[in-house]
Amino acid sequence: FNAMCNNSHLVLLSALTKTSAPSEISSAVAGLKQRGVNPKVVYVDDHCCGAWRTLLQRIWPRVAVRLDIMHAIRRLTHTVSSTQHPWHGEFCKLLSSAIYTFDASEQARLRTFWRRDGNRCEVPRELEKKYVSRSVADPSRIASTIDEILATYTRKRHADAGPLLTPATQRAWASLKVHVLAGCLCDPPGVQLNKYGDECSVGGDAFKEVASMRGSSALEGFHAHQKQW
């Protein structure tokens, strides 16, 4: 079990447990509260509507418990026929796009000044992610978009690699869709999850770097170090 403060990427707690059951670290989480930790939202990789929510809201009654988006996407991408499939990369990107919504006004402003800077191509996706804030909202839209993505790839078959999706993908989506529709991926109301940093000029106008404070992605680097230990 690892706990990290996303504002400063500091590891607050790391504990070895026999299993991944939330009950095993109840005393450790209570210890975080005693140290003054008072989160508005906690991201977990499983049991977002069950054991984790029960445990965490007993300690912090007003905390919002959400399913980590990266782990949610991996439930689908890890069930494909092969991660080396030619369509695997685009499938991952489409799932991410289905979940996140860019700020339309900031996106339009970036595109305007990008062209003013003499660029004829579209704004690179990575640049949009760097300078345009995103949100996760509208569970019904997310679910219907993913339904369409899966339907498209179910009909498609690559000439050499064959189908991308497997029956396990459909089963994983049937389970995950329940949480999507329940709003387990969506931003909690009133919680600012976009952190703004340094400014950069694009086409003569200023844009601030945007860092997402959603999820547990910041811990993945720490996990890589743990594996090396």
mmCIF file with all atom_site columns, C-alpha atoms in Angstrom:
data_model
loop_
_atom_site.group_PDB
_atom_site.id
_atom_site.type_symbol
_atom_site.label_atom_id
_atom_site.label_alt_id
_atom_site.label_comp_id
_atom_site.label_asym_id
_atom_site.label_entity_id
_atom_site.label_seq_id
_atom_site.pdbx_PDB_ins_code
_atom_site.Cartn_x
_atom_site.Cartn_y
_atom_site.Cartn_z
_atom_site.occupancy
_atom_site.B_iso_or_equiv
_atom_site.pdbx_formal_charge
_atom_site.auth_seq_id
_atom_site.auth_comp_id
_atom_site.auth_asym_id
_atom_site.auth_atom_id
_atom_site.pdbx_PDB_model_num
ATOM 1   C CA . PHE A 1 1   ? 0.000   0.000   0.000   1.00 0.00 ? 1   PHE A CA 1
ATOM 2   C CA . ASN A 1 2   ? 1.333   3.437   -0.957  1.00 0.00 ? 2   ASN A CA 1
ATOM 3   C CA . ALA A 1 3   ? -0.074  6.879   -0.221  1.00 0.00 ? 3   ALA A CA 1
ATOM 4   C CA . MET A 1 4   ? 1.162   9.959   -2.036  1.00 0.00 ? 4   MET A CA 1
ATOM 5   C CA . CYS A 1 5   ? 0.336   13.655  -1.880  1.00 0.00 ? 5   CYS A CA 1
ATOM 6   C CA . ASN A 1 6   ? -0.180  14.671  -5.509  1.00 0.00 ? 6   ASN A CA 1
ATOM 7   C CA . ASN A 1 7   ? 0.417   18.381  -4.865  1.00 0.00 ? 7   ASN A CA 1
ATOM 8   C CA . SER A 1 8   ? 4.098   17.789  -4.197  1.00 0.00 ? 8   SER A CA 1
ATOM 9   C CA . HIS A 1 9   ? 4.571   14.116  -5.158  1.00 0.00 ? 9   HIS A CA 1
ATOM 10  C CA . LEU A 1 10  ? 5.706   13.207  -1.663  1.00 0.00 ? 10  LEU A CA 1
ATOM 11  C CA . VAL A 1 11  ? 5.299   9.649   -0.457  1.00 0.00 ? 11  VAL A CA 1
ATOM 12  C CA . LEU A 1 12  ? 3.341   9.925   2.805   1.00 0.00 ? 12  LEU A CA 1
ATOM 13  C CA . LEU A 1 13  ? 3.142   6.245   3.629   1.00 0.00 ? 13  LEU A CA 1
ATOM 14  C CA . SER A 1 14  ? 4.389   2.945   2.247   1.00 0.00 ? 14  SER A CA 1
ATOM 15  C CA . ALA A 1 15  ? 3.391   -0.322  3.915   1.00 0.00 ? 15  ALA A CA 1
ATOM 16  C CA . LEU A 1 16  ? 3.809   -3.985  2.982   1.00 0.00 ? 16  LEU A CA 1
ATOM 17  C CA . THR A 1 17  ? 0.643   -6.064  3.369   1.00 0.00 ? 17  THR A CA 1
ATOM 18  C CA . LYS A 1 18  ? -0.116  -9.744  2.863   1.00 0.00 ? 18  LYS A CA 1
ATOM 19  C CA . THR A 1 19  ? -2.986  -8.958  0.460   1.00 0.00 ? 19  THR A CA 1
ATOM 20  C CA . SER A 1 20  ? -4.447  -5.910  -1.249  1.00 0.00 ? 20  SER A CA 1
ATOM 21  C CA . ALA A 1 21  ? -7.558  -5.940  0.956   1.00 0.00 ? 21  ALA A CA 1
ATOM 22  C CA . PRO A 1 22  ? -8.341  -2.429  2.278   1.00 0.00 ? 22  PRO A CA 1
ATOM 23  C CA . SER A 1 23  ? -8.956  -3.828  5.763   1.00 0.00 ? 23  SER A CA 1
ATOM 24  C CA . GLU A 1 24  ? -5.235  -4.608  6.089   1.00 0.00 ? 24  GLU A CA 1
ATOM 25  C CA . ILE A 1 25  ? -4.232  -0.954  6.155   1.00 0.00 ? 25  ILE A CA 1
ATOM 26  C CA . SER A 1 26  ? -7.101  0.584   8.134   1.00 0.00 ? 26  SER A CA 1
ATOM 27  C CA . SER A 1 27  ? -4.794  1.452   11.046  1.00 0.00 ? 27  SER A CA 1
ATOM 28  C CA . ALA A 1 28  ? -2.200  2.919   8.672   1.00 0.00 ? 28  ALA A CA 1
ATOM 29  C CA . VAL A 1 29  ? -4.802  5.146   7.005   1.00 0.00 ? 29  VAL A CA 1
ATOM 30  C CA . ALA A 1 30  ? -6.072  6.226   10.429  1.00 0.00 ? 30  ALA A CA 1
ATOM 31  C CA . GLY A 1 31  ? -2.467  7.169   11.180  1.00 0.00 ? 31  GLY A CA 1
ATOM 32  C CA . LEU A 1 32  ? -2.473  9.511   8.171   1.00 0.00 ? 32  LEU A CA 1
ATOM 33  C CA . LYS A 1 33  ? -5.442  11.353  9.648   1.00 0.00 ? 33  LYS A CA 1
ATOM 34  C CA . GLN A 1 34  ? -3.616  11.684  12.970  1.00 0.00 ? 34  GLN A CA 1
ATOM 35  C CA . ARG A 1 35  ? -0.727  13.264  11.049  1.00 0.00 ? 35  ARG A CA 1
ATOM 36  C CA . GLY A 1 36  ? -3.117  15.919  9.717   1.00 0.00 ? 36  GLY A CA 1
ATOM 37  C CA . VAL A 1 37  ? -3.788  14.459  6.271   1.00 0.00 ? 37  VAL A CA 1
ATOM 38  C CA . ASN A 1 38  ? -7.297  15.484  5.161   1.00 0.00 ? 38  ASN A CA 1
ATOM 39  C CA . PRO A 1 39  ? -7.855  14.645  1.463   1.00 0.00 ? 39  PRO A CA 1
ATOM 40  C CA . LYS A 1 40  ? -10.822 15.816  -0.590  1.00 0.00 ? 40  LYS A CA 1
ATOM 41  C CA . VAL A 1 41  ? -10.542 12.898  -3.002  1.00 0.00 ? 41  VAL A CA 1
ATOM 42  C CA . VAL A 1 42  ? -8.804  9.517   -2.857  1.00 0.00 ? 42  VAL A CA 1
ATOM 43  C CA . TYR A 1 43  ? -8.070  7.431   -5.945  1.00 0.00 ? 43  TYR A CA 1
ATOM 44  C CA . VAL A 1 44  ? -8.024  3.644   -5.682  1.00 0.00 ? 44  VAL A CA 1
ATOM 45  C CA . ASP A 1 45  ? -7.402  0.931   -8.261  1.00 0.00 ? 45  ASP A CA 1
ATOM 46  C CA . ASP A 1 46  ? -10.266 -1.366  -7.188  1.00 0.00 ? 46  ASP A CA 1
ATOM 47  C CA . HIS A 1 47  ? -13.293 -1.632  -4.864  1.00 0.00 ? 47  HIS A CA 1
ATOM 48  C CA . CYS A 1 48  ? -14.118 2.050   -5.368  1.00 0.00 ? 48  CYS A CA 1
ATOM 49  C CA . CYS A 1 49  ? -17.785 1.511   -4.485  1.00 0.00 ? 49  CYS A CA 1
ATOM 50  C CA . GLY A 1 50  ? -17.203 -1.116  -1.830  1.00 0.00 ? 50  GLY A CA 1
ATOM 51  C CA . ALA A 1 51  ? -14.563 -1.796  0.791   1.00 0.00 ? 51  ALA A CA 1
ATOM 52  C CA . TRP A 1 52  ? -12.369 1.224   0.042   1.00 0.00 ? 52  TRP A CA 1
ATOM 53  C CA . ARG A 1 53  ? -15.250 3.683   0.209   1.00 0.00 ? 53  ARG A CA 1
ATOM 54  C CA . THR A 1 54  ? -16.529 2.162   3.458   1.00 0.00 ? 54  THR A CA 1
ATOM 55  C CA . LEU A 1 55  ? -13.088 2.320   5.067   1.00 0.00 ? 55  LEU A CA 1
ATOM 56  C CA . LEU A 1 56  ? -12.086 5.776   3.865   1.00 0.00 ? 56  LEU A CA 1
ATOM 57  C CA . GLN A 1 57  ? -15.390 7.508   4.589   1.00 0.00 ? 57  GLN A CA 1
ATOM 58  C CA . ARG A 1 58  ? -15.337 6.078   8.099   1.00 0.00 ? 58  ARG A CA 1
ATOM 59  C CA . ILE A 1 59  ? -12.061 7.968   8.598   1.00 0.00 ? 59  ILE A CA 1
ATOM 60  C CA . TRP A 1 60  ? -12.818 11.002  6.404   1.00 0.00 ? 60  TRP A CA 1
ATOM 61  C CA . PRO A 1 61  ? -16.650 11.226  6.157   1.00 0.00 ? 61  PRO A CA 1
ATOM 62  C CA . ARG A 1 62  ? -16.637 13.811  3.341   1.00 0.00 ? 62  ARG A CA 1
ATOM 63  C CA . VAL A 1 63  ? -13.906 12.289  1.154   1.00 0.00 ? 63  VAL A CA 1
ATOM 64  C CA . ALA A 1 64  ? -14.780 11.399  -2.439  1.00 0.00 ? 64  ALA A CA 1
ATOM 65  C CA . VAL A 1 65  ? -13.512 7.964   -3.503  1.00 0.00 ? 65  VAL A CA 1
ATOM 66  C CA . ARG A 1 66  ? -12.756 7.553   -7.197  1.00 0.00 ? 66  ARG A CA 1
ATOM 67  C CA . LEU A 1 67  ? -11.469 4.802   -9.463  1.00 0.00 ? 67  LEU A CA 1
ATOM 68  C CA . ASP A 1 68  ? -8.030  5.580   -10.881 1.00 0.00 ? 68  ASP A CA 1
ATOM 69  C CA . ILE A 1 69  ? -8.443  6.262   -14.603 1.00 0.00 ? 69  ILE A CA 1
ATOM 70  C CA . MET A 1 70  ? -5.203  4.627   -15.683 1.00 0.00 ? 70  MET A CA 1
ATOM 71  C CA . HIS A 1 71  ? -6.138  1.390   -13.933 1.00 0.00 ? 71  HIS A CA 1
ATOM 72  C CA . ALA A 1 72  ? -9.662  1.603   -15.343 1.00 0.00 ? 72  ALA A CA 1
ATOM 73  C CA . ILE A 1 73  ? -8.310  1.828   -18.899 1.00 0.00 ? 73  ILE A CA 1
ATOM 74  C CA . ARG A 1 74  ? -5.865  -1.015  -18.241 1.00 0.00 ? 74  ARG A CA 1
ATOM 75  C CA . ARG A 1 75  ? -8.783  -3.299  -17.377 1.00 0.00 ? 75  ARG A CA 1
ATOM 76  C CA . LEU A 1 76  ? -9.661  -3.112  -21.072 1.00 0.00 ? 76  LEU A CA 1
ATOM 77  C CA . THR A 1 77  ? -6.262  -2.743  -22.727 1.00 0.00 ? 77  THR A CA 1
ATOM 78  C CA . HIS A 1 78  ? -4.796  -5.747  -20.890 1.00 0.00 ? 78  HIS A CA 1
ATOM 79  C CA . THR A 1 79  ? -7.515  -8.054  -22.229 1.00 0.00 ? 79  THR A CA 1
ATOM 80  C CA . VAL A 1 80  ? -6.800  -7.536  -25.928 1.00 0.00 ? 80  VAL A CA 1
ATOM 81  C CA . SER A 1 81  ? -5.403  -10.296 -28.129 1.00 0.00 ? 81  SER A CA 1
ATOM 82  C CA . SER A 1 82  ? -1.914  -8.755  -27.943 1.00 0.00 ? 82  SER A CA 1
ATOM 83  C CA . THR A 1 83  ? -0.370  -5.513  -26.727 1.00 0.00 ? 83  THR A CA 1
ATOM 84  C CA . GLN A 1 84  ? 1.771   -5.732  -29.881 1.00 0.00 ? 84  GLN A CA 1
ATOM 85  C CA . HIS A 1 85  ? -1.321  -5.633  -32.095 1.00 0.00 ? 85  HIS A CA 1
ATOM 86  C CA . PRO A 1 86  ? -1.043  -2.822  -34.715 1.00 0.00 ? 86  PRO A CA 1
ATOM 87  C CA . TRP A 1 87  ? -4.252  -1.224  -33.401 1.00 0.00 ? 87  TRP A CA 1
ATOM 88  C CA . HIS A 1 88  ? -3.394  -1.409  -29.698 1.00 0.00 ? 88  HIS A CA 1
ATOM 89  C CA . GLY A 1 89  ? -1.896  2.080   -29.484 1.00 0.00 ? 89  GLY A CA 1
ATOM 90  C CA . GLU A 1 90  ? -4.801  3.836   -31.164 1.00 0.00 ? 90  GLU A CA 1
ATOM 91  C CA . PHE A 1 91  ? -7.245  1.820   -29.028 1.00 0.00 ? 91  PHE A CA 1
ATOM 92  C CA . CYS A 1 92  ? -5.571  3.129   -25.860 1.00 0.00 ? 92  CYS A CA 1
ATOM 93  C CA . LYS A 1 93  ? -5.704  6.728   -27.132 1.00 0.00 ? 93  LYS A CA 1
ATOM 94  C CA . LEU A 1 94  ? -9.387  6.454   -28.037 1.00 0.00 ? 94  LEU A CA 1
ATOM 95  C CA . LEU A 1 95  ? -10.261 5.173   -24.575 1.00 0.00 ? 95  LEU A CA 1
ATOM 96  C CA . SER A 1 96  ? -8.394  8.070   -22.976 1.00 0.00 ? 96  SER A CA 1
ATOM 97  C CA . SER A 1 97  ? -10.149 10.573  -25.262 1.00 0.00 ? 97  SER A CA 1
ATOM 98  C CA . ALA A 1 98  ? -13.513 9.055   -24.340 1.00 0.00 ? 98  ALA A CA 1
ATOM 99  C CA . ILE A 1 99  ? -12.914 9.777   -20.665 1.00 0.00 ? 99  ILE A CA 1
ATOM 100 C CA . TYR A 1 100 ? -11.272 13.214  -20.696 1.00 0.00 ? 100 TYR A CA 1
ATOM 101 C CA . THR A 1 101 ? -12.902 16.413  -21.956 1.00 0.00 ? 101 THR A CA 1
ATOM 102 C CA . PHE A 1 102 ? -10.715 19.378  -22.919 1.00 0.00 ? 102 PHE A CA 1
ATOM 103 C CA . ASP A 1 103 ? -11.730 22.919  -21.976 1.00 0.00 ? 103 ASP A CA 1
ATOM 104 C CA . ALA A 1 104 ? -13.256 23.964  -25.326 1.00 0.00 ? 104 ALA A CA 1
ATOM 105 C CA . SER A 1 105 ? -12.471 27.697  -25.046 1.00 0.00 ? 105 SER A CA 1
ATOM 106 C CA . GLU A 1 106 ? -8.826  27.113  -24.088 1.00 0.00 ? 106 GLU A CA 1
ATOM 107 C CA . GLN A 1 107 ? -8.490  24.491  -26.799 1.00 0.00 ? 107 GLN A CA 1
ATOM 108 C CA . ALA A 1 108 ? -9.833  26.920  -29.424 1.00 0.00 ? 108 ALA A CA 1
ATOM 109 C CA . ARG A 1 109 ? -7.508  29.688  -28.175 1.00 0.00 ? 109 ARG A CA 1
ATOM 110 C CA . LEU A 1 110 ? -4.477  27.395  -28.384 1.00 0.00 ? 110 LEU A CA 1
ATOM 111 C CA . ARG A 1 111 ? -5.392  26.360  -31.923 1.00 0.00 ? 111 ARG A CA 1
ATOM 112 C CA . THR A 1 112 ? -5.827  30.000  -32.984 1.00 0.00 ? 112 THR A CA 1
ATOM 113 C CA . PHE A 1 113 ? -2.418  31.085  -31.714 1.00 0.00 ? 113 PHE A CA 1
ATOM 114 C CA . TRP A 1 114 ? -0.799  27.863  -32.922 1.00 0.00 ? 114 TRP A CA 1
ATOM 115 C CA . ARG A 1 115 ? -1.832  28.801  -36.489 1.00 0.00 ? 115 ARG A CA 1
ATOM 116 C CA . ARG A 1 116 ? -0.819  32.417  -35.883 1.00 0.00 ? 116 ARG A CA 1
ATOM 117 C CA . ASP A 1 117 ? 2.659   31.064  -35.082 1.00 0.00 ? 117 ASP A CA 1
ATOM 118 C CA . GLY A 1 118 ? 2.866   29.794  -38.679 1.00 0.00 ? 118 GLY A CA 1
ATOM 119 C CA . ASN A 1 119 ? 1.944   26.168  -38.049 1.00 0.00 ? 119 ASN A CA 1
ATOM 120 C CA . ARG A 1 120 ? -0.233  24.593  -40.718 1.00 0.00 ? 120 ARG A CA 1
ATOM 121 C CA . CYS A 1 121 ? -0.661  21.211  -39.051 1.00 0.00 ? 121 CYS A CA 1
ATOM 122 C CA . GLU A 1 122 ? -3.091  20.483  -36.226 1.00 0.00 ? 122 GLU A CA 1
ATOM 123 C CA . VAL A 1 123 ? -1.979  21.156  -32.666 1.00 0.00 ? 123 VAL A CA 1
ATOM 124 C CA . PRO A 1 124 ? -0.183  18.002  -31.459 1.00 0.00 ? 124 PRO A CA 1
ATOM 125 C CA . ARG A 1 125 ? -2.207  16.085  -28.895 1.00 0.00 ? 125 ARG A CA 1
ATOM 126 C CA . GLU A 1 126 ? 0.649   16.181  -26.395 1.00 0.00 ? 126 GLU A CA 1
ATOM 127 C CA . LEU A 1 127 ? 0.758   19.984  -26.646 1.00 0.00 ? 127 LEU A CA 1
ATOM 128 C CA . GLU A 1 128 ? -2.977  20.216  -25.965 1.00 0.00 ? 128 GLU A CA 1
ATOM 129 C CA . LYS A 1 129 ? -2.573  17.984  -22.923 1.00 0.00 ? 129 LYS A CA 1
ATOM 130 C CA . LYS A 1 130 ? 0.275   20.213  -21.737 1.00 0.00 ? 130 LYS A CA 1
ATOM 131 C CA . TYR A 1 131 ? -1.521  23.571  -22.036 1.00 0.00 ? 131 TYR A CA 1
ATOM 132 C CA . VAL A 1 132 ? -5.274  22.866  -22.007 1.00 0.00 ? 132 VAL A CA 1
ATOM 133 C CA . SER A 1 133 ? -7.058  21.816  -18.837 1.00 0.00 ? 133 SER A CA 1
ATOM 134 C CA . ARG A 1 134 ? -9.179  18.674  -18.890 1.00 0.00 ? 134 ARG A CA 1
ATOM 135 C CA . SER A 1 135 ? -12.079 17.395  -16.852 1.00 0.00 ? 135 SER A CA 1
ATOM 136 C CA . VAL A 1 136 ? -13.816 14.066  -16.370 1.00 0.00 ? 136 VAL A CA 1
ATOM 137 C CA . ALA A 1 137 ? -17.572 14.438  -16.365 1.00 0.00 ? 137 ALA A CA 1
ATOM 138 C CA . ASP A 1 138 ? -20.810 13.131  -17.898 1.00 0.00 ? 138 ASP A CA 1
ATOM 139 C CA . PRO A 1 139 ? -20.770 9.395   -17.123 1.00 0.00 ? 139 PRO A CA 1
ATOM 140 C CA . SER A 1 140 ? -23.406 8.605   -19.760 1.00 0.00 ? 140 SER A CA 1
ATOM 141 C CA . ARG A 1 141 ? -21.328 10.190  -22.533 1.00 0.00 ? 141 ARG A CA 1
ATOM 142 C CA . ILE A 1 142 ? -18.209 8.329   -21.423 1.00 0.00 ? 142 ILE A CA 1
ATOM 143 C CA . ALA A 1 143 ? -20.044 4.994   -21.363 1.00 0.00 ? 143 ALA A CA 1
ATOM 144 C CA . SER A 1 144 ? -21.725 5.487   -24.752 1.00 0.00 ? 144 SER A CA 1
ATOM 145 C CA . THR A 1 145 ? -18.450 6.570   -26.379 1.00 0.00 ? 145 THR A CA 1
ATOM 146 C CA . ILE A 1 146 ? -16.627 3.495   -25.080 1.00 0.00 ? 146 ILE A CA 1
ATOM 147 C CA . ASP A 1 147 ? -19.557 1.357   -26.266 1.00 0.00 ? 147 ASP A CA 1
ATOM 148 C CA . GLU A 1 148 ? -19.013 2.776   -29.765 1.00 0.00 ? 148 GLU A CA 1
ATOM 149 C CA . ILE A 1 149 ? -15.256 2.206   -29.630 1.00 0.00 ? 149 ILE A CA 1
ATOM 150 C CA . LEU A 1 150 ? -15.683 -1.432  -28.637 1.00 0.00 ? 150 LEU A CA 1
ATOM 151 C CA . ALA A 1 151 ? -18.375 -1.953  -31.277 1.00 0.00 ? 151 ALA A CA 1
ATOM 152 C CA . THR A 1 152 ? -16.043 -0.567  -33.946 1.00 0.00 ? 152 THR A CA 1
ATOM 153 C CA . TYR A 1 153 ? -13.150 -2.843  -33.005 1.00 0.00 ? 153 TYR A CA 1
ATOM 154 C CA . THR A 1 154 ? -15.453 -5.829  -32.646 1.00 0.00 ? 154 THR A CA 1
ATOM 155 C CA . ARG A 1 155 ? -16.367 -5.441  -36.321 1.00 0.00 ? 155 ARG A CA 1
ATOM 156 C CA . LYS A 1 156 ? -12.758 -4.913  -37.435 1.00 0.00 ? 156 LYS A CA 1
ATOM 157 C CA . ARG A 1 157 ? -10.195 -7.620  -38.137 1.00 0.00 ? 157 ARG A CA 1
ATOM 158 C CA . HIS A 1 158 ? -6.599  -6.837  -39.037 1.00 0.00 ? 158 HIS A CA 1
ATOM 159 C CA . ALA A 1 159 ? -5.376  -8.649  -42.146 1.00 0.00 ? 159 ALA A CA 1
ATOM 160 C CA . ASP A 1 160 ? -2.271  -9.987  -40.404 1.00 0.00 ? 160 ASP A CA 1
ATOM 161 C CA . ALA A 1 161 ? -2.850  -9.679  -36.651 1.00 0.00 ? 161 ALA A CA 1
ATOM 162 C CA . GLY A 1 162 ? -6.527  -10.656 -36.600 1.00 0.00 ? 162 GLY A CA 1
ATOM 163 C CA . PRO A 1 163 ? -9.058  -9.160  -34.141 1.00 0.00 ? 163 PRO A CA 1
ATOM 164 C CA . LEU A 1 164 ? -7.868  -6.824  -31.405 1.00 0.00 ? 164 LEU A CA 1
ATOM 165 C CA . LEU A 1 165 ? -10.588 -7.502  -28.842 1.00 0.00 ? 165 LEU A CA 1
ATOM 166 C CA . THR A 1 166 ? -11.306 -10.759 -27.042 1.00 0.00 ? 166 THR A CA 1
ATOM 167 C CA . PRO A 1 167 ? -14.301 -12.053 -25.059 1.00 0.00 ? 167 PRO A CA 1
ATOM 168 C CA . ALA A 1 168 ? -12.383 -11.015 -21.930 1.00 0.00 ? 168 ALA A CA 1
ATOM 169 C CA . THR A 1 169 ? -12.492 -7.396  -23.148 1.00 0.00 ? 169 THR A CA 1
ATOM 170 C CA . GLN A 1 170 ? -16.280 -7.484  -23.298 1.00 0.00 ? 170 GLN A CA 1
ATOM 171 C CA . ARG A 1 171 ? -16.490 -9.037  -19.829 1.00 0.00 ? 171 ARG A CA 1
ATOM 172 C CA . ALA A 1 172 ? -14.108 -6.428  -18.412 1.00 0.00 ? 172 ALA A CA 1
ATOM 173 C CA . TRP A 1 173 ? -16.187 -3.639  -19.944 1.00 0.00 ? 173 TRP A CA 1
ATOM 174 C CA . ALA A 1 174 ? -19.445 -5.081  -18.569 1.00 0.00 ? 174 ALA A CA 1
ATOM 175 C CA . SER A 1 175 ? -17.911 -4.884  -15.092 1.00 0.00 ? 175 SER A CA 1
ATOM 176 C CA . LEU A 1 176 ? -16.256 -1.484  -15.564 1.00 0.00 ? 176 LEU A CA 1
ATOM 177 C CA . LYS A 1 177 ? -19.313 0.133   -17.176 1.00 0.00 ? 177 LYS A CA 1
ATOM 178 C CA . VAL A 1 178 ? -21.213 -0.145  -13.899 1.00 0.00 ? 178 VAL A CA 1
ATOM 179 C CA . HIS A 1 179 ? -18.601 2.067   -12.232 1.00 0.00 ? 179 HIS A CA 1
ATOM 180 C CA . VAL A 1 180 ? -18.441 4.495   -15.148 1.00 0.00 ? 180 VAL A CA 1
ATOM 181 C CA . LEU A 1 181 ? -22.203 5.066   -15.040 1.00 0.00 ? 181 LEU A CA 1
ATOM 182 C CA . ALA A 1 182 ? -22.047 5.449   -11.260 1.00 0.00 ? 182 ALA A CA 1
ATOM 183 C CA . GLY A 1 183 ? -19.632 8.367   -11.727 1.00 0.00 ? 183 GLY A CA 1
ATOM 184 C CA . CYS A 1 184 ? -16.659 6.587   -10.144 1.00 0.00 ? 184 CYS A CA 1
ATOM 185 C CA . LEU A 1 185 ? -14.274 8.092   -12.738 1.00 0.00 ? 185 LEU A CA 1
ATOM 186 C CA . CYS A 1 186 ? -15.711 11.620  -12.697 1.00 0.00 ? 186 CYS A CA 1
ATOM 187 C CA . ASP A 1 187 ? -14.214 14.657  -10.988 1.00 0.00 ? 187 ASP A CA 1
ATOM 188 C CA . PRO A 1 188 ? -15.871 15.341  -7.611  1.00 0.00 ? 188 PRO A CA 1
ATOM 189 C CA . PRO A 1 189 ? -17.863 18.606  -7.585  1.00 0.00 ? 189 PRO A CA 1
ATOM 190 C CA . GLY A 1 190 ? -15.950 21.589  -6.262  1.00 0.00 ? 190 GLY A CA 1
ATOM 191 C CA . VAL A 1 191 ? -12.527 19.927  -6.309  1.00 0.00 ? 191 VAL A CA 1
ATOM 192 C CA . GLN A 1 192 ? -9.828  21.559  -8.460  1.00 0.00 ? 192 GLN A CA 1
ATOM 193 C CA . LEU A 1 193 ? -7.808  18.789  -10.070 1.00 0.00 ? 193 LEU A CA 1
ATOM 194 C CA . ASN A 1 194 ? -5.814  20.873  -12.555 1.00 0.00 ? 194 ASN A CA 1
ATOM 195 C CA . LYS A 1 195 ? -2.596  22.439  -11.268 1.00 0.00 ? 195 LYS A CA 1
ATOM 196 C CA . TYR A 1 196 ? -1.158  25.365  -13.243 1.00 0.00 ? 196 TYR A CA 1
ATOM 197 C CA . GLY A 1 197 ? 2.562   25.942  -13.621 1.00 0.00 ? 197 GLY A CA 1
ATOM 198 C CA . ASP A 1 198 ? 4.986   27.915  -15.781 1.00 0.00 ? 198 ASP A CA 1
ATOM 199 C CA . GLU A 1 199 ? 3.889   30.056  -18.713 1.00 0.00 ? 199 GLU A CA 1
ATOM 200 C CA . CYS A 1 200 ? 4.922   29.567  -22.315 1.00 0.00 ? 200 CYS A CA 1
ATOM 201 C CA . SER A 1 201 ? 4.278   31.746  -25.348 1.00 0.00 ? 201 SER A CA 1
ATOM 202 C CA . VAL A 1 202 ? 2.446   30.270  -28.328 1.00 0.00 ? 202 VAL A CA 1
ATOM 203 C CA . GLY A 1 203 ? 1.815   32.624  -31.230 1.00 0.00 ? 203 GLY A CA 1
ATOM 204 C CA . GLY A 1 204 ? 2.438   35.633  -29.008 1.00 0.00 ? 204 GLY A CA 1
ATOM 205 C CA . ASP A 1 205 ? -0.013  34.677  -26.272 1.00 0.00 ? 205 ASP A CA 1
ATOM 206 C CA . ALA A 1 206 ? 0.673   33.124  -22.874 1.00 0.00 ? 206 ALA A CA 1
ATOM 207 C CA . PHE A 1 207 ? -0.373  29.602  -21.935 1.00 0.00 ? 207 PHE A CA 1
ATOM 208 C CA . LYS A 1 208 ? 0.228   27.969  -18.565 1.00 0.00 ? 208 LYS A CA 1
ATOM 209 C CA . GLU A 1 209 ? 1.341   24.387  -18.224 1.00 0.00 ? 209 GLU A CA 1
ATOM 210 C CA . VAL A 1 210 ? -1.398  22.199  -16.784 1.00 0.00 ? 210 VAL A CA 1
ATOM 211 C CA . ALA A 1 211 ? -0.695  19.187  -14.601 1.00 0.00 ? 211 ALA A CA 1
ATOM 212 C CA . SER A 1 212 ? -3.453  16.765  -13.666 1.00 0.00 ? 212 SER A CA 1
ATOM 213 C CA . MET A 1 213 ? -3.701  15.788  -10.009 1.00 0.00 ? 213 MET A CA 1
ATOM 214 C CA . ARG A 1 214 ? -6.095  12.926  -10.755 1.00 0.00 ? 214 ARG A CA 1
ATOM 215 C CA . GLY A 1 215 ? -5.322  9.342   -10.014 1.00 0.00 ? 215 GLY A CA 1
ATOM 216 C CA . SER A 1 216 ? -2.265  7.497   -8.825  1.00 0.00 ? 216 SER A CA 1
ATOM 217 C CA . SER A 1 217 ? 0.000   7.866   -11.874 1.00 0.00 ? 217 SER A CA 1
ATOM 218 C CA . ALA A 1 218 ? 2.582   9.705   -9.789  1.00 0.00 ? 218 ALA A CA 1
ATOM 219 C CA . LEU A 1 219 ? 3.078   6.495   -7.798  1.00 0.00 ? 219 LEU A CA 1
ATOM 220 C CA . GLU A 1 220 ? 4.037   4.415   -10.822 1.00 0.00 ? 220 GLU A CA 1
ATOM 221 C CA . GLY A 1 221 ? 7.597   5.743   -10.786 1.00 0.00 ? 221 GLY A CA 1
ATOM 222 C CA . PHE A 1 222 ? 7.822   4.822   -7.106  1.00 0.00 ? 222 PHE A CA 1
ATOM 223 C CA . HIS A 1 223 ? 6.538   1.328   -7.951  1.00 0.00 ? 223 HIS A CA 1
ATOM 224 C CA . ALA A 1 224 ? 9.331   0.957   -10.518 1.00 0.00 ? 224 ALA A CA 1
ATOM 225 C CA . HIS A 1 225 ? 11.883  1.669   -7.790  1.00 0.00 ? 225 HIS A CA 1
ATOM 226 C CA . GLN A 1 226 ? 10.205  -0.850  -5.477  1.00 0.00 ? 226 GLN A CA 1
ATOM 227 C CA . LYS A 1 227 ? 10.502  -3.561  -8.106  1.00 0.00 ? 227 LYS A CA 1
ATOM 228 C CA . GLN A 1 228 ? 14.244  -2.893  -8.331  1.00 0.00 ? 228 GLN A CA 1
ATOM 229 C CA . TRP A 1 229 ? 14.644  -3.298  -4.557  1.00 0.00 ? 229 TRP A CA 1
#
